[in-house]
Short mmCIF file of C-alpha atoms in Angstrom, two decimals:
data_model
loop_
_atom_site.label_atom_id
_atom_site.label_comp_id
_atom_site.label_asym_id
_atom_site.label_seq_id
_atom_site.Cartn_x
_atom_site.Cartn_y
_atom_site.Cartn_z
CA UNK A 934 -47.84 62.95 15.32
CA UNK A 935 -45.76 61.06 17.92
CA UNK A 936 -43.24 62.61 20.71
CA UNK A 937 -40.72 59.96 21.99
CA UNK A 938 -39.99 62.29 24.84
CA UNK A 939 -42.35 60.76 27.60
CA UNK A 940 -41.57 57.54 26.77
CA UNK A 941 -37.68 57.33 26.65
CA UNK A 942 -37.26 59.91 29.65
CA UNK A 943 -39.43 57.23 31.90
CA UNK A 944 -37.01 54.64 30.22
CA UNK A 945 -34.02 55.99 30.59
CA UNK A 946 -34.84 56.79 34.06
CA UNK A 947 -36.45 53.40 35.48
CA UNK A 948 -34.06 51.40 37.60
CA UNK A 949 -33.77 47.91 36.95
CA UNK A 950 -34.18 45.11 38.91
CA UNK A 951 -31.13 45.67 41.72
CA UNK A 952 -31.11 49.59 41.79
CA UNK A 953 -29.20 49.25 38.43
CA UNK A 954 -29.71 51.46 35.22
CA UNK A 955 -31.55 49.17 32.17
CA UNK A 956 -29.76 49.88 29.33
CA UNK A 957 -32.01 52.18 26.78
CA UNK A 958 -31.47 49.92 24.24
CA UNK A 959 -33.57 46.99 26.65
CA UNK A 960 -36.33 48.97 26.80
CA UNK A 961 -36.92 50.58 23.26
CA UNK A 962 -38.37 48.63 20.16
CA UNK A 963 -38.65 50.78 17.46
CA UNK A 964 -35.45 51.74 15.55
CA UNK A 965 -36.21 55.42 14.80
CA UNK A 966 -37.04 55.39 18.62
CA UNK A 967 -33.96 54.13 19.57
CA UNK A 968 -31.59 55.71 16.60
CA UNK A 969 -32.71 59.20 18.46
CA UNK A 970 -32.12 58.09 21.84
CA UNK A 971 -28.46 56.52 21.09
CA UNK A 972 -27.81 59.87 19.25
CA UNK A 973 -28.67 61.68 22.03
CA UNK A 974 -27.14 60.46 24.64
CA UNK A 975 -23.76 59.68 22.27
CA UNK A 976 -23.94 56.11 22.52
CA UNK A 977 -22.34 54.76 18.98
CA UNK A 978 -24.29 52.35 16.76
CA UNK A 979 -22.68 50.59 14.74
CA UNK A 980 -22.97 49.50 10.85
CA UNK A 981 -21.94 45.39 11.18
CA UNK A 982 -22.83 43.19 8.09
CA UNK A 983 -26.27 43.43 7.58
CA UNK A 984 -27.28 45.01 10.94
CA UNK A 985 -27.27 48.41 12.76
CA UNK A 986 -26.08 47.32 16.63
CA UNK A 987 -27.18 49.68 19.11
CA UNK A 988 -25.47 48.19 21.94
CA UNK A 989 -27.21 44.51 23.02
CA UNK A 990 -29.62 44.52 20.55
CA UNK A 991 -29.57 45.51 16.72
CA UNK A 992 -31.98 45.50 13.52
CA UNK A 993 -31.77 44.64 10.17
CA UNK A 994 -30.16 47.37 8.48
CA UNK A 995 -32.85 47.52 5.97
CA UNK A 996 -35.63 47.67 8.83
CA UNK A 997 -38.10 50.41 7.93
CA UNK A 998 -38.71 53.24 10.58
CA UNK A 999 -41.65 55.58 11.14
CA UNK A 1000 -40.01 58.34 9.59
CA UNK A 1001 -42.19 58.64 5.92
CA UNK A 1002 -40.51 59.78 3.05
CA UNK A 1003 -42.27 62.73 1.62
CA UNK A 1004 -40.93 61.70 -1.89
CA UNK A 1005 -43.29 59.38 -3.48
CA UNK A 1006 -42.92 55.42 -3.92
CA UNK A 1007 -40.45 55.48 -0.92
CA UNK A 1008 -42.96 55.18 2.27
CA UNK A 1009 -40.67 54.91 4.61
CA UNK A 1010 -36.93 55.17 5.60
CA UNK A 1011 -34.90 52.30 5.95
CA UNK A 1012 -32.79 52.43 9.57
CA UNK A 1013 -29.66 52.24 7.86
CA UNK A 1014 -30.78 56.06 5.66
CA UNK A 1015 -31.43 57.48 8.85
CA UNK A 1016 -27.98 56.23 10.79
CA UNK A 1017 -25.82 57.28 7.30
CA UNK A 1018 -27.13 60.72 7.64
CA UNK A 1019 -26.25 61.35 10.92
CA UNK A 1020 -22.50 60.25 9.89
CA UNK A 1021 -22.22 62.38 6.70
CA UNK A 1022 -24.60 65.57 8.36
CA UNK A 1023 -22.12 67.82 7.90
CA UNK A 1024 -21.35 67.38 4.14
CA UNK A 1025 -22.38 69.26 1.45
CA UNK A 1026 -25.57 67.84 -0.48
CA UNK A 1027 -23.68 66.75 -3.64
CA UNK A 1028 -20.84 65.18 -1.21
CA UNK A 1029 -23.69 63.21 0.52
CA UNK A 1030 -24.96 61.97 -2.47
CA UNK A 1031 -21.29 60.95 -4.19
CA UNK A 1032 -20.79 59.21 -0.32
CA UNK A 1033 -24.32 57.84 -0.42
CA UNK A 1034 -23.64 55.96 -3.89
CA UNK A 1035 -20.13 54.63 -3.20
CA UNK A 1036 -21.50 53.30 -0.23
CA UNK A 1037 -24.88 51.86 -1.39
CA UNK A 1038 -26.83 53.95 0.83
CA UNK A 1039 -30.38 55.06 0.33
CA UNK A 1040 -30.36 59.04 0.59
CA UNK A 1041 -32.53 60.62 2.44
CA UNK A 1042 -34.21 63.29 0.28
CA UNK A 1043 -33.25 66.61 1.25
CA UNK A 1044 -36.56 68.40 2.06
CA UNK A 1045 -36.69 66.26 5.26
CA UNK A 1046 -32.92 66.07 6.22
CA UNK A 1047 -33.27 69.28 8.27
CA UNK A 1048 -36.42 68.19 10.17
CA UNK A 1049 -35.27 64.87 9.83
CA UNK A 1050 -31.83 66.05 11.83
CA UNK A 1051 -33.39 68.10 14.32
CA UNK A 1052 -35.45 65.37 15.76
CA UNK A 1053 -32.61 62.74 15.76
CA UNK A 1054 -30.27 64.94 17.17
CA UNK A 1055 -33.27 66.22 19.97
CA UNK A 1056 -33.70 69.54 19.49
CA UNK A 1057 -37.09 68.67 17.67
CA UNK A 1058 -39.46 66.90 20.21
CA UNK A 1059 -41.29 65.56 17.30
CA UNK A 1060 -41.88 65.81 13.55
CA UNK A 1061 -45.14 65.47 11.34
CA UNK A 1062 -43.41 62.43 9.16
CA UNK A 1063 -42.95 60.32 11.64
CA UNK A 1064 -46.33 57.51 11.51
CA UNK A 1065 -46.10 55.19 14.00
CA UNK A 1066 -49.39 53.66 13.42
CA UNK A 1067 -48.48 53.10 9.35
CA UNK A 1068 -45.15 51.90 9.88
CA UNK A 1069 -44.34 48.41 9.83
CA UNK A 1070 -43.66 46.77 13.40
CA UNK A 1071 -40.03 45.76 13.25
CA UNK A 1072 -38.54 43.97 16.57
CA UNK A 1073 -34.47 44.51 18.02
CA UNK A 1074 -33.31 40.66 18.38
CA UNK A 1075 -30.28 40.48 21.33
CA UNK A 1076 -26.82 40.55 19.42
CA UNK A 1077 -26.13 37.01 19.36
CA UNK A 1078 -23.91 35.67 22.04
CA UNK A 1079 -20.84 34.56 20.12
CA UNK A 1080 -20.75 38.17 18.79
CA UNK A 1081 -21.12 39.98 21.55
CA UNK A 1082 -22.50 43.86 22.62
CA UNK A 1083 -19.77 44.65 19.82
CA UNK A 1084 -19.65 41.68 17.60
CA UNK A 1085 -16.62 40.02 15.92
CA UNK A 1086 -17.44 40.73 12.65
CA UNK A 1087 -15.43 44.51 11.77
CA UNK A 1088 -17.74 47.76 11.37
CA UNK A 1089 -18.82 49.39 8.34
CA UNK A 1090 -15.50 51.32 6.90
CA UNK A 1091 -16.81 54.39 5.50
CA UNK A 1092 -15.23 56.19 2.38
CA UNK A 1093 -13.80 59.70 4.38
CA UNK A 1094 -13.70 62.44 1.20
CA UNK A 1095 -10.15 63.18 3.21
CA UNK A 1096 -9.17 59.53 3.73
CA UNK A 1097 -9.90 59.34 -0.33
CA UNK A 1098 -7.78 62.38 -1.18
CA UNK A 1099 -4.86 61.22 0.72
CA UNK A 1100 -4.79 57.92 -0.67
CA UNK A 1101 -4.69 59.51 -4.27
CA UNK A 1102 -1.82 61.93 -3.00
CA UNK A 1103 0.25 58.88 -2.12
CA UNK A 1104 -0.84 56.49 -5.37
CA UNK A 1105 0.30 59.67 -7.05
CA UNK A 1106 3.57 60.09 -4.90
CA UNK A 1107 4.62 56.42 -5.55
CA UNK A 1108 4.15 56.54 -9.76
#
């Protein structure tokens, strides 16, 4: 049982050296840790090549997170699950799994998307899946300089069910 609450408010709130604000993403190691606070707060991450940038600092998009799967042989969720979800929440479950396999995501099973979404988004202080001490330890690395906070290479495009339809409409138009 783990509550991120303490620990991010005391982050978000400690000045840096100067009187300045740290950025969250400087003081938070953990990627479900820091997926929640970015969500909160509507700071975007970012899908780029084969990393999730939140801000300065990014993980492997494969990085596991605390959050255990309560479907067996998948212990825990891979970063990149958790961040897809949030971008298709509002689809319908057989729309999120069409979008999920087009776009070689691992879905996240649905008896935990609701809990699952209520912490991320905040209005769950915690959830009984989330293992902090089983998890394996994955570190943020600093987005390399010559990339930058939003890197050169071009964001994940996502399929859009609308962006799809109108395409067809105009193949169809042009036959």
């Amino acid at each position: 049982f783990y509550s991120t609450s303490v620990c991010c408010a005391a982050a978000a709130a400690a000045p840096a050296a100067g009187g300045f604000a740290m950025d969250i993403a400087d003081t938070l190691s953990d990627p479900l840790t820091l997926l929640r606070r970015f969500t909160m707060t509507k700071q975007p991450v970012k899908l780029v090549g084969d990393y999730l940038v939140f801000g300065r600092v990014r993980f492997p998009r494969a990085a596991p997170t605390a959050y255990r799967a309560s479907t067996k042989g998948k212990p825990f969720y891979p970063v990149d699950a958790l961040w897809f979800l949030l971008q298709k929440q509002s689809l319908k479950p057989g729309e999120y799994l069409r979008e999920c396999t087009s776009n070689q995501m691992m879905p996240v099973s649905r008896p935990d998307q609701r809990a699952l979404l209520a912490y991320l988004n905040g209005t769950a202080d915690s959830s009984p899946a989330i293992d902090m001490t089983g998890a394996t330890i994955v570190t943020a690395e600093p987005v390399p300089a010559d990339e930058g906070a939003t890197s050169a290479a071009a964001p994940m495009e996502l399929d859009e069910p609308d962006d799809l339809e109108d395409a067809q409409a105009r193949e169809e138009a042009a036959a």
